[in-house]
Coordinates of C-alpha atoms in Angstrom, one line a residue:
Y923 CA 8.5 33.1 9.9
E924 CA 8.9 36.8 10.1
S925 CA 6.1 37.5 7.7
M926 CA 3.5 35.9 5.5
E927 CA 5.5 36.9 2.5
E928 CA 8.6 35.0 3.8
F929 CA 6.4 31.9 4.5
M930 CA 4.9 32.1 0.9
E931 CA 8.4 32.4 -0.6
W932 CA 9.8 29.5 1.4
N933 CA 6.9 27.2 0.4
D934 CA 6.7 28.4 -3.2
L935 CA 3.3 30.0 -2.9
E936 CA 2.6 32.9 -5.3
T937 CA -0.8 34.2 -4.3
E938 CA -2.8 34.7 -1.1
E939 CA -5.3 32.2 -2.5
E940 CA -2.6 29.5 -2.7
Y941 CA -1.5 30.5 0.8
Y942 CA -4.9 29.9 2.3
E943 CA -5.4 26.7 0.3
Y944 CA -2.0 25.5 1.8
I945 CA -3.1 26.4 5.3
A946 CA -6.4 24.7 4.9
A947 CA -4.7 21.5 3.7
E948 CA -2.3 21.6 6.7
V949 CA -5.2 22.1 9.1
E950 CA -7.1 19.1 7.5
W951 CA -4.0 17.0 7.9
W952 CA -3.6 18.0 11.5
K953 CA -7.2 17.1 12.2
Q954 CA -6.7 13.7 10.6
E955 CA -3.6 13.2 12.7
Q956 CA -5.5 14.0 15.9
E957 CA -8.3 11.7 15.0
E958 CA -5.9 8.9 14.2
A959 CA -4.1 9.5 17.5
A960 CA -7.4 9.3 19.4
R961 CA -8.3 6.0 17.6
W962 CA -4.9 4.6 18.5
E963 CA -5.2 5.6 22.2
Q964 CA -8.7 4.1 22.4
W965 CA -7.5 0.8 20.8
R966 CA -4.5 0.7 23.0
D967 CA -6.5 1.2 26.2
E968 CA -9.1 -1.4 25.2
Y969 CA -6.3 -3.9 24.2
L970 CA -4.5 -3.5 27.6
A971 CA -7.7 -3.8 29.5
A972 CA -8.6 -7.1 27.6
N973 CA -5.0 -8.4 28.0
P974 CA -3.9 -7.6 31.5
G975 CA -0.7 -9.7 31.3
Y976 CA 0.6 -8.0 28.1
V977 CA 2.8 -5.4 29.9
Q978 CA 4.6 -8.2 31.8
S979 CA 5.0 -10.2 28.6
V980 CA 6.7 -7.2 27.0
L981 CA 9.0 -6.8 30.0
D982 CA 10.0 -10.4 29.8
I983 CA 11.6 -9.7 26.4
T984 CA 12.9 -6.2 27.0
P985 CA 16.6 -7.2 27.2
A986 CA 16.4 -8.4 23.6
I987 CA 15.5 -5.0 22.1
W988 CA 18.5 -3.0 23.1
Q989 CA 20.8 -6.0 22.3
E990 CA 19.0 -6.6 19.0
W991 CA 19.5 -2.9 18.1
E992 CA 23.1 -3.2 19.1
Y993 CA 23.2 -0.8 22.1
E994 CA 25.8 -1.5 24.7
S995 CA 23.3 -1.5 27.6
Q996 CA 19.7 -0.7 28.5
E997 CA 21.0 2.6 30.0
D998 CA 22.6 3.5 26.7
F999 CA 19.3 2.7 24.9
M1000 CA 17.3 4.9 27.4
M1001 CA 19.7 7.8 27.1
W1002 CA 19.4 7.7 23.2
Y1003 CA 15.6 7.8 23.4
D1004 CA 15.5 10.3 26.2
L1005 CA 13.9 7.9 28.7
A1006 CA 14.6 9.0 32.3
T1007 CA 12.9 6.3 34.4
Q1008 CA 12.2 2.6 34.2
E1009 CA 8.5 3.5 34.0
E1010 CA 9.1 5.6 30.9
Y1011 CA 11.2 2.8 29.4
T1012 CA 8.4 0.3 30.0
D1013 CA 5.8 2.7 28.5
W1014 CA 8.0 3.2 25.4
L1015 CA 8.4 -0.6 24.9
V1016 CA 4.7 -1.3 25.4
E1017 CA 3.8 1.5 22.9
W1018 CA 6.4 0.1 20.4
Y1019 CA 5.1 -3.4 20.4
L1020 CA 1.5 -2.4 20.6
S1021 CA 1.8 -0.1 17.5
D1022 CA 2.9 -3.2 15.5
L1023 CA -0.2 -5.0 16.5
Y1024 CA -2.4 -1.9 15.9
Y1025 CA -1.2 -1.3 12.3
E1026 CA -1.2 -5.0 11.5
E1027 CA -4.9 -5.0 12.4
L1028 CA -5.5 -1.8 10.4
Y1029 CA -3.9 -3.4 7.4
R1030 CA -5.9 -6.5 7.9
Q1031 CA -9.2 -4.6 8.0
E1032 CA -8.2 -2.7 4.8
M1033 CA -7.4 -5.9 3.1
L1034 CA -10.7 -7.5 4.1
S1035 CA -12.6 -4.5 2.9
Q1036 CA -10.9 -4.5 -0.5
R1037 CA -11.3 -8.3 -0.8
V1038 CA -15.1 -8.1 -0.1
E1039 CA -15.4 -5.3 -2.8
M1040 CA -13.9 -7.8 -5.2
G1041 CA -16.4 -10.6 -4.2
G1042 CA -14.2 -12.3 -1.7
P1043 CA -15.0 -13.5 1.8
A1044 CA -15.1 -11.1 4.7
E1045 CA -13.0 -13.5 6.9
G1046 CA -10.6 -16.4 6.6
I1047 CA -9.0 -17.6 3.4
G1048 CA -10.0 -16.7 -0.2
V1049 CA -9.8 -18.8 -3.3
M1050 CA -9.8 -17.2 -6.7
W1051 CA -10.6 -19.3 -9.9
N1052 CA -9.8 -17.8 -13.3
G1053 CA -10.1 -14.3 -11.9
D1054 CA -13.2 -14.6 -9.8
Y1055 CA -13.6 -15.4 -6.1
V1056 CA -15.1 -18.8 -5.4
K1057 CA -18.3 -18.8 -3.3
F1058 CA -18.1 -21.8 -1.1
P1059 CA -21.7 -22.7 0.0
D1060 CA -20.9 -24.1 3.5
A1061 CA -17.4 -25.4 4.3
Q1062 CA -14.8 -22.7 3.9
P1063 CA -11.0 -23.0 3.0
E1064 CA -8.6 -23.0 5.9
I1065 CA -4.9 -23.2 6.6
T1066 CA -3.7 -26.4 8.4
N1067 CA 0.0 -27.0 9.1
D1068 CA 1.0 -24.2 6.7
R1069 CA -1.1 -25.7 3.9
T1070 CA -4.1 -24.2 2.3
M1071 CA -6.9 -26.8 2.4
I1072 CA -10.1 -26.6 0.5
P1073 CA -13.4 -28.7 0.3
V1074 CA -12.6 -31.1 -2.5
R1075 CA -16.0 -31.4 -4.1
A1076 CA -16.7 -27.6 -4.4
F1077 CA -13.3 -27.1 -5.9
M1078 CA -13.0 -30.0 -8.3
E1079 CA -16.5 -29.5 -9.8
L1080 CA -15.4 -26.0 -10.7
T1081 CA -12.7 -27.6 -13.0
G1082 CA -15.3 -29.8 -14.6
A1083 CA -14.3 -33.0 -12.8
E1084 CA -16.7 -35.5 -11.3
V1085 CA -16.3 -36.4 -7.6
G1086 CA -17.3 -39.7 -6.1
F1087 CA -17.1 -41.0 -2.5
E1088 CA -17.0 -44.6 -1.3
S1089 CA -18.0 -44.5 2.3
A1090 CA -16.8 -48.0 3.1
D1091 CA -13.1 -47.1 3.0
K1092 CA -13.5 -43.3 2.8
R1093 CA -12.1 -43.2 -0.7
V1094 CA -12.6 -40.1 -2.9
I1095 CA -12.6 -40.7 -6.7
L1096 CA -12.0 -37.9 -9.1
S1097 CA -12.8 -38.3 -12.8
L1098 CA -10.9 -35.5 -14.6
T1099 CA -11.9 -33.9 -17.9
D1100 CA -8.7 -35.2 -19.6
G1101 CA -9.7 -38.8 -18.9
R1102 CA -7.5 -39.4 -15.9
E1103 CA -8.8 -40.8 -12.7
M1104 CA -7.4 -39.9 -9.3
S1105 CA -8.3 -41.5 -6.0
F1106 CA -7.2 -41.4 -2.4
V1107 CA -8.3 -42.5 1.0
V1108 CA -9.0 -39.8 3.6
G1109 CA -6.2 -39.7 6.1
Q1110 CA -3.6 -41.1 3.8
C1111 CA -1.1 -39.2 1.6
T1112 CA -1.0 -41.7 -1.4
V1113 CA -2.9 -40.8 -4.6
I1114 CA -3.6 -43.5 -7.2
V1115 CA -3.6 -42.2 -10.8
K1116 CA -5.1 -44.1 -13.7
E1117 CA -4.1 -42.9 -17.1
N1118 CA -4.3 -44.5 -20.5
G1119 CA -4.8 -48.0 -19.0
E1120 CA -1.8 -47.6 -16.7
E1121 CA -1.7 -47.0 -12.9
Y1122 CA 0.8 -45.2 -10.8
T1123 CA 1.0 -43.4 -7.4
V1124 CA 2.0 -40.0 -6.2
E1125 CA 2.4 -38.7 -2.7
M1126 CA 0.9 -35.6 -1.1
D1127 CA 2.9 -33.8 1.6
V1128 CA -0.2 -33.5 3.8
A1129 CA -3.1 -36.0 4.2
P1130 CA -6.7 -35.0 3.4
Y1131 CA -9.2 -35.0 6.3
I1132 CA -12.9 -34.8 7.0
K1133 CA -14.4 -32.2 9.3
P1134 CA -17.2 -34.1 11.0
E1135 CA -19.3 -31.0 11.8
E1136 CA -19.5 -30.2 8.0
S1137 CA -19.1 -33.7 6.5
R1138 CA -16.7 -32.2 4.0
T1139 CA -13.4 -33.6 2.8
Y1140 CA -10.5 -31.1 2.7
V1141 CA -7.5 -31.5 0.4
P1142 CA -4.3 -29.4 -0.2
V1143 CA -5.1 -26.9 -2.9
R1144 CA -1.6 -26.7 -4.4
F1145 CA -1.2 -30.4 -4.8
F1146 CA -4.5 -31.0 -6.6
S1147 CA -4.3 -27.8 -8.7
E1148 CA -0.8 -28.7 -10.0
A1149 CA -1.8 -32.4 -10.4
I1150 CA -4.5 -31.5 -12.9
G1151 CA -2.4 -28.9 -14.8
L1152 CA -3.5 -25.7 -13.2
D1153 CA -1.4 -22.7 -12.1
V1154 CA -1.6 -21.9 -8.4
T1155 CA 0.0 -19.1 -6.5
W1156 CA -0.5 -17.4 -3.1
D1157 CA -1.3 -13.7 -2.6
N1158 CA -0.2 -13.1 0.9
W1159 CA -1.7 -9.6 1.2
Y1160 CA -5.2 -10.8 0.3
R1161 CA -4.7 -14.2 1.9
T1162 CA -5.9 -15.8 -1.3
A1163 CA -5.0 -18.9 -3.3
V1164 CA -5.0 -17.8 -6.9
I1165 CA -5.8 -20.7 -9.3
A1166 CA -5.9 -20.4 -13.1
D1167 CA -6.3 -22.8 -16.0
R1168 CA -3.4 -21.5 -18.0
T1169 CA -3.8 -23.9 -20.9
K1170 CA -7.5 -22.9 -21.4
I1171 CA -6.8 -19.1 -21.0
V1172 CA -3.9 -19.2 -23.4
E1173 CA -5.9 -21.1 -26.0
E1174 CA -8.7 -18.5 -25.8
I1175 CA -6.3 -15.6 -26.2
D1176 CA -4.5 -17.3 -29.1
D1177 CA -7.8 -17.6 -31.0
S1178 CA -7.4 -13.9 -31.8
F1179 CA -3.7 -14.1 -32.8
D1180 CA -3.3 -16.7 -35.5
V1181 CA -1.3 -14.4 -37.7
L1182 CA 1.0 -13.0 -35.1
N1183 CA 1.7 -16.5 -33.8
K1184 CA 3.0 -17.5 -37.2
L1185 CA 5.8 -15.0 -36.4
M1186 CA 6.2 -16.3 -32.9
N1187 CA 6.4 -20.0 -34.1
S1188 CA 8.4 -19.3 -37.2
E1189 CA 9.4 -22.4 -39.2
L1190 CA 12.6 -20.8 -40.5
V1191 CA 15.0 -22.6 -38.2
D1192 CA 14.9 -26.4 -37.5
M1193 CA 15.7 -26.8 -33.8
D1194 CA 17.1 -30.3 -34.5
K1195 CA 19.9 -29.0 -36.8
S1196 CA 23.1 -27.2 -36.2
Y1197 CA 23.8 -23.9 -37.9
E1198 CA 26.9 -21.8 -38.5
V1199 CA 26.0 -18.3 -37.3
V1200 CA 27.5 -15.0 -38.5
S1201 CA 26.2 -11.9 -36.8
E1202 CA 27.5 -8.4 -37.7
M1203 CA 26.7 -4.9 -36.7
K1204 CA 28.1 -1.5 -37.7
G1205 CA 27.0 2.0 -37.1
S1206 CA 27.9 5.6 -36.5
V1207 CA 27.1 8.5 -34.2
G1208 CA 27.5 12.1 -35.3
L1209 CA 27.3 15.0 -32.9
I1210 CA 26.0 18.1 -34.5
D1211 CA 28.0 21.3 -33.8
S1212 CA 27.4 24.2 -36.1
L1213 CA 30.1 26.3 -34.4
N1214 CA 33.0 23.9 -34.2
G1215 CA 32.0 21.4 -36.9
N1216 CA 30.2 18.1 -36.6
Q1217 CA 32.0 15.2 -34.9
N1218 CA 31.5 11.6 -36.2
A1219 CA 32.4 8.2 -34.8
E1220 CA 31.9 4.7 -36.1
F1221 CA 31.4 1.4 -34.2
S1222 CA 31.3 -2.2 -35.2
G1223 CA 31.0 -5.8 -34.0
K1224 CA 31.0 -9.3 -35.3
F1225 CA 30.2 -12.7 -33.7
T1226 CA 30.6 -16.1 -35.3
G1227 CA 29.9 -19.6 -34.1
V1228 CA 27.5 -22.5 -34.0
S1229 CA 24.0 -22.9 -32.6
H1230 CA 21.9 -26.0 -32.0
G1231 CA 18.4 -25.9 -30.6
M1232 CA 18.6 -23.6 -27.5
S1233 CA 22.4 -24.0 -27.3
A1234 CA 25.0 -21.6 -28.8
D1235 CA 28.8 -21.2 -29.0
L1236 CA 29.9 -17.7 -30.2
T1237 CA 33.1 -15.8 -30.4
G1238 CA 33.4 -12.1 -31.3
S1239 CA 34.4 -8.6 -30.6
I1240 CA 32.9 -5.1 -30.4
D1241 CA 34.9 -2.0 -31.4
L1242 CA 33.7 1.2 -29.6
S1243 CA 37.0 3.0 -29.7
E1244 CA 35.9 6.0 -31.8
I1245 CA 32.7 6.3 -29.7
I1246 CA 34.8 6.3 -26.5
E1247 CA 37.1 9.0 -27.8
L1248 CA 34.1 11.1 -28.9
L1249 CA 32.6 10.7 -25.5
K1250 CA 35.8 11.8 -23.7
A1251 CA 36.0 14.9 -25.9
A1252 CA 32.4 15.8 -25.3
E1253 CA 32.5 15.4 -21.5
D1254 CA 33.7 17.9 -18.9
P1255 CA 37.2 16.7 -17.9
E1256 CA 36.2 17.2 -14.2
D1257 CA 33.6 14.4 -14.7
L1258 CA 36.2 12.0 -16.1
D1259 CA 38.1 10.8 -13.0
E1260 CA 40.8 8.2 -13.1
E1261 CA 38.4 5.3 -12.4
T1262 CA 35.9 6.3 -15.0
L1263 CA 38.7 6.7 -17.6
K1264 CA 39.9 3.2 -16.9
V1265 CA 36.4 1.8 -17.4
L1266 CA 35.9 3.7 -20.7
D1267 CA 39.2 2.4 -21.9
A1268 CA 38.1 -1.1 -21.1
L1269 CA 35.0 -0.6 -23.1
A1270 CA 36.8 0.7 -26.2
K1271 CA 37.5 -2.8 -27.6
I1272 CA 35.8 -5.8 -26.2
E1273 CA 36.7 -9.4 -27.1
M1274 CA 34.5 -12.2 -25.8
E1275 CA 33.5 -15.8 -26.0
M1276 CA 30.0 -17.0 -25.0
I1277 CA 28.6 -20.5 -24.5
L1278 CA 24.9 -21.2 -23.7
N1279 CA 24.0 -24.8 -22.7
G1280 CA 20.4 -25.1 -23.6
E1281 CA 20.0 -28.3 -21.6
T1282 CA 21.3 -27.1 -18.3
G1283 CA 20.6 -23.4 -18.7
N1284 CA 24.2 -22.5 -17.8
F1285 CA 25.6 -19.5 -19.6
Y1286 CA 29.4 -19.1 -19.8
M1287 CA 31.3 -15.9 -20.8
S1288 CA 35.0 -15.1 -21.1
S1289 CA 36.1 -11.6 -21.9
D1290 CA 38.8 -9.0 -21.3
L1291 CA 36.0 -6.8 -20.0
L1292 CA 35.4 -9.4 -17.3
D1293 CA 39.1 -9.5 -16.5
F1294 CA 38.9 -5.7 -16.0
A1295 CA 35.6 -5.5 -14.1
Y1296 CA 36.3 -8.4 -11.7
G1297 CA 40.0 -8.9 -11.8
E1298 CA 40.7 -5.3 -11.0
Y1299 CA 38.7 -5.3 -7.8
T1300 CA 38.1 -8.9 -6.6
S1301 CA 40.3 -11.6 -5.2
S1302 CA 38.1 -14.4 -6.5
W1303 CA 38.7 -13.7 -10.2
R1304 CA 41.4 -15.3 -12.3
P1305 CA 42.6 -13.7 -15.6
G1306 CA 41.2 -15.6 -18.6
A1307 CA 38.5 -17.3 -16.4
W1308 CA 35.0 -18.0 -17.5
L1309 CA 32.0 -16.5 -15.7
M1310 CA 29.1 -18.9 -15.3
M1311 CA 25.5 -17.8 -14.8
D1312 CA 22.4 -19.8 -14.4
L1313 CA 19.8 -18.7 -17.1
G1314 CA 17.6 -21.8 -16.6
D1315 CA 14.5 -19.7 -15.8
L1316 CA 15.0 -17.7 -19.0
I1317 CA 15.3 -20.6 -21.4
S1318 CA 13.2 -23.3 -19.6
F1319 CA 10.3 -22.9 -22.0
D1320 CA 10.2 -24.3 -25.5
M1321 CA 10.3 -21.3 -27.9
T1322 CA 8.7 -23.4 -30.6
D1323 CA 5.5 -23.6 -28.5
Y1324 CA 5.6 -20.1 -27.2
T1325 CA 2.7 -17.9 -28.4
I1326 CA 1.2 -14.5 -27.9
G1327 CA -1.3 -16.0 -25.4
S1328 CA 1.4 -17.6 -23.3
L1329 CA 3.7 -14.5 -23.5
L1330 CA 0.9 -12.2 -22.3
Y1331 CA -0.2 -14.7 -19.6
D1332 CA 3.3 -15.2 -18.2
S1333 CA 4.1 -11.5 -18.2
C1334 CA 0.8 -10.5 -16.4
C1335 CA 0.3 -13.5 -14.1
S1336 CA 3.8 -14.4 -13.0
G1337 CA 3.6 -12.2 -9.9
G1338 CA 0.9 -14.4 -8.3
D1339 CA -1.3 -11.6 -7.1
I1340 CA -5.0 -11.5 -7.5
Y1341 CA -4.9 -8.7 -10.1
G1342 CA -2.9 -10.8 -12.6
L1343 CA -5.9 -12.0 -14.6
S1344 CA -7.6 -8.6 -14.7
V1345 CA -4.4 -7.0 -15.9
L1346 CA -4.2 -9.8 -18.5
D1347 CA -7.7 -9.1 -19.7
S1348 CA -6.9 -5.4 -20.3
S1349 CA -3.5 -6.3 -21.9
V1350 CA -5.1 -8.8 -24.3
E1351 CA -7.7 -6.2 -25.4
M1352 CA -5.0 -3.6 -26.0
V1353 CA -2.8 -6.0 -28.0
K1354 CA -5.8 -7.4 -29.9
G1355 CA -6.7 -3.8 -30.9
L1356 CA -3.2 -3.2 -32.1
A1357 CA -2.2 -6.5 -33.8
G1358 CA -5.0 -9.0 -33.5
D1359 CA -6.1 -11.0 -36.5
D1360 CA -8.8 -8.4 -37.4
C1361 CA -6.0 -5.8 -37.8
F1362 CA -4.3 -7.7 -40.7
V1363 CA -5.3 -7.8 -44.4
K1364 CA -4.9 -11.1 -46.2
K1365 CA -2.5 -11.0 -49.2
A1366 CA -1.6 -13.7 -51.7
D1367 CA 1.4 -14.9 -49.8
G1368 CA 0.8 -13.7 -46.3
W1369 CA -0.8 -10.9 -44.1
E1370 CA -0.2 -7.2 -44.0
L1371 CA -0.7 -4.7 -41.2
I1372 CA -0.4 -0.9 -41.8
Y1373 CA -0.7 2.0 -39.4
D1374 CA -0.7 5.4 -41.1
K1375 CA -0.4 8.9 -39.5
D1376 CA -4.0 9.0 -38.5
D1377 CA -3.8 5.7 -36.8
F1378 CA -0.7 6.8 -34.9
G1379 CA -2.4 10.1 -34.0
A1380 CA -5.3 8.2 -32.4
L1381 CA -3.0 6.0 -30.4
Y1382 CA -0.8 9.0 -29.4
E1383 CA -3.8 10.9 -28.2
S1384 CA -5.5 8.0 -26.4
L1385 CA -2.5 6.4 -24.7
I1386 CA -0.5 9.4 -23.5
G1387 CA -2.8 12.4 -24.2
G1388 CA -0.6 13.8 -26.8
N1389 CA -1.4 16.5 -29.4
T1390 CA -1.7 15.0 -32.9
N1391 CA -0.2 18.1 -34.3
D1392 CA 3.1 16.9 -32.7
L1393 CA 3.3 14.1 -35.3
K1394 CA 5.1 15.2 -38.5
E1395 CA 5.6 11.7 -40.0
A1396 CA 4.2 8.4 -38.8
E1397 CA 3.8 5.0 -40.5
F1398 CA 4.3 1.4 -39.5
K1399 CA 4.1 -1.6 -41.9
L1400 CA 4.4 -5.3 -41.0
F1401 CA 4.2 -8.2 -43.4
I1402 CA 4.1 -11.9 -42.2
G1403 CA 4.5 -14.7 -44.6
E1404 CA 2.9 -18.1 -44.4
K1405 CA 6.0 -19.8 -42.7
G1406 CA 6.9 -16.9 -40.4
T1407 CA 9.1 -14.8 -42.8
Y1408 CA 8.5 -11.1 -42.1
S1409 CA 9.4 -7.6 -43.0
A1410 CA 8.7 -4.5 -41.0
S1411 CA 9.3 -0.8 -41.4
M1412 CA 8.5 2.3 -39.4
V1413 CA 9.0 6.1 -39.6
L1414 CA 8.2 8.4 -36.7
S1415 CA 8.9 12.1 -36.6
L1416 CA 7.8 14.0 -33.5
D1417 CA 8.0 17.6 -32.4
Q1418 CA 6.7 18.3 -28.9
G1419 CA 7.9 21.8 -28.6
D1420 CA 9.7 22.3 -25.3
V1421 CA 8.9 18.8 -23.9
L1422 CA 11.5 17.0 -26.1
P1423 CA 13.8 18.0 -28.9
P1424 CA 12.3 17.2 -32.3
F1425 CA 13.4 13.9 -33.6
R1426 CA 13.0 11.4 -36.5
F1427 CA 13.3 7.7 -36.1
A1428 CA 13.3 5.2 -39.0
M1429 CA 13.8 1.4 -39.1
D1430 CA 13.3 -1.5 -41.4
M1431 CA 13.9 -5.2 -40.6
G1432 CA 13.1 -8.6 -41.8
A1433 CA 13.9 -12.3 -41.9
N1434 CA 13.7 -15.1 -44.5
A1435 CA 14.8 -18.7 -44.4
M1436 CA 18.5 -18.1 -43.5
D1437 CA 19.1 -14.4 -43.1
S1438 CA 17.8 -11.5 -41.0
Y1439 CA 18.6 -7.8 -41.0
A1440 CA 17.7 -4.6 -39.1
N1441 CA 18.5 -1.0 -40.0
M1442 CA 17.8 1.9 -37.7
T1443 CA 18.4 5.7 -37.8
L1444 CA 17.7 8.3 -35.2
H1445 CA 18.1 12.1 -35.8
V1446 CA 17.6 14.5 -33.0
K1447 CA 17.4 18.1 -34.3
N1448 CA 20.6 20.1 -33.7
E1449 CA 22.0 17.4 -31.4
F1450 CA 23.0 14.2 -33.1
E1451 CA 22.4 11.5 -35.8
A1452 CA 22.9 7.8 -35.2
E1453 CA 22.7 4.8 -37.5
L1454 CA 22.8 1.1 -36.8
K1455 CA 22.9 -1.8 -39.2
M1456 CA 22.7 -5.5 -38.2
T1457 CA 22.7 -8.7 -40.2
E1458 CA 22.6 -12.3 -39.2
S1459 CA 23.0 -15.4 -41.4
Y1460 CA 22.6 -19.2 -40.8
T1461 CA 24.1 -22.0 -42.7
V1462 CA 23.4 -25.7 -41.9
T1463 CA 26.6 -27.4 -40.6
D1464 CA 27.6 -30.8 -39.2
E1465 CA 29.5 -29.1 -36.3
M1466 CA 28.1 -29.0 -32.8
P1467 CA 28.6 -26.1 -30.4
R1468 CA 30.6 -26.4 -27.2
F1469 CA 28.3 -26.9 -24.2
E1470 CA 30.9 -25.8 -21.6
P1471 CA 34.5 -24.5 -21.5
S1472 CA 37.2 -27.1 -21.7
P1473 CA 38.5 -28.5 -18.4
K1474 CA 41.8 -26.6 -18.7
H1475 CA 39.9 -23.3 -18.2
V1476 CA 38.9 -21.9 -14.8
V1477 CA 35.1 -21.5 -14.4
I1478 CA 33.8 -19.2 -11.6
S1479 CA 30.1 -19.0 -10.8
E1480 CA 28.6 -15.6 -10.0
E1481 CA 27.9 -16.8 -6.5
E1482 CA 31.6 -17.3 -5.9
L1483 CA 32.5 -13.8 -6.8
W1484 CA 32.9 -11.2 -4.2
L1485 CA 31.7 -8.2 -6.2
Y1486 CA 33.3 -4.9 -5.1
D1487 CA 30.4 -2.4 -5.3
F1488 CA 32.6 0.4 -6.6
A1489 CA 33.8 -1.6 -9.6
V1490 CA 30.3 -2.6 -10.7
E1491 CA 28.9 0.9 -10.0
T1492 CA 31.7 2.6 -12.0
L1493 CA 31.2 0.1 -14.9
Y1494 CA 27.4 0.8 -14.9
D1495 CA 28.0 4.6 -14.7
A1496 CA 30.3 4.4 -17.8
V1497 CA 27.8 2.2 -19.7
R1498 CA 25.0 4.7 -18.9
M1499 CA 27.2 7.6 -20.0
L1500 CA 28.1 5.7 -23.2
T1501 CA 24.4 4.9 -23.9
A1502 CA 23.4 8.6 -23.4

């Protein structure tokens, strides 16, 4: 730089104090880099001294690297990396492969240090039970043939089971807390299960074994965890088998959510009956323009059909034509290229049919929007075809048995890492404080929860550090009836000064035996007003929904489609613009 002033301007530094703080931070970073480089060089030299054949082993695989990286020759590779001699080439390769080993060891040491801080072992494999690391007194878990094996007695007694051993035939007998008995012979994969007076067998994919030096029987942790109804996942970073008693944990959580679970397990709909469904929505958006006059647009949609259990068969349409025209008028014409205009026109009026097969998890959809999105850009699509998607994972659980406890558990622990249960604990405490049983007031025909402006202010301040003076209006009410009927209303008006434009949001919604409704309004000062009203009604019918399209229709799975990125990207861009 020509001057300190130029340097400060280029790095957005306003005072000399900021300049010297910046330089000090750069010097500290440089020192750390030098120290790290010295540690690397020391490690490299010690490793090569301890493994004299390593250089040759690298040279034996050197042809692969320039081929793997798609260079035409070794000479081409050397020229690209400015390597003039074979010696420089060899040094570069050795450093490249050694750096992988070096950082792998650094990460391993970091992992072990963190694991020890959490109560885990300093070496080997860890096992976590309901959020805590298990302290094995002698024999330790290990990996054999890609299976995590653990001492059976130490593990099973944690679950409350009794463990017996018949030395004559080396048979292990497990008496479980639910009354079942499981037994197996060491060295064999067959497990005999006795349950309610009946006997059957199941097969393990790896046989248990005894380590003579420890006199401990090892069993596969996943097989026995799942066999007794436990969740088991593998945290690869921390080299830890994470085991949890989901049933017990969920039950303990649900002890604090009897009221909210009445809403989760509503008795309003009989899953064994068929219902004629009518679902309607209508709304409007108004752009506020004090100079040229306000501009308003309405939208609507309606779907009708039949539902039965987790299956549904719906036909309907959505009319966004006025919204699209309003959007076109509001946008800079230069931002509306030909492709975007085509997408917007396709979104103006959407006709669709949808079928959800609750048994198979297959979701089918036919729509003119699909004909546009896929037919315009892909050779695999056929006009009028049905798109099939597998939603099995989303509907595999029985909603009638889904609770606040299971919802929180699955959302926090589905990733399988060791932090899942600690995140669950904090999430439960937060939700309990917001909508646990103690938050509700018992009424003659149900329970009521009310949050006033002061309650909102406390949350606003504690959760995001907001200023309570920003709140102009704030109230939330929820009423839950004995059989899961509910009504809810909310008003929130917020003025954060320059952070966000002042706005007011209001909603009320509810459901009784055969009808539900939701009304929402959003007003952003000097920008727009939006309103949305939705209703849904159910009527018992003898009809059954379709579970799949008729054989005369073409069905194309999402895997069969060659999705042209530009088509999908343009569609998403238009939807994002429309949402904004």
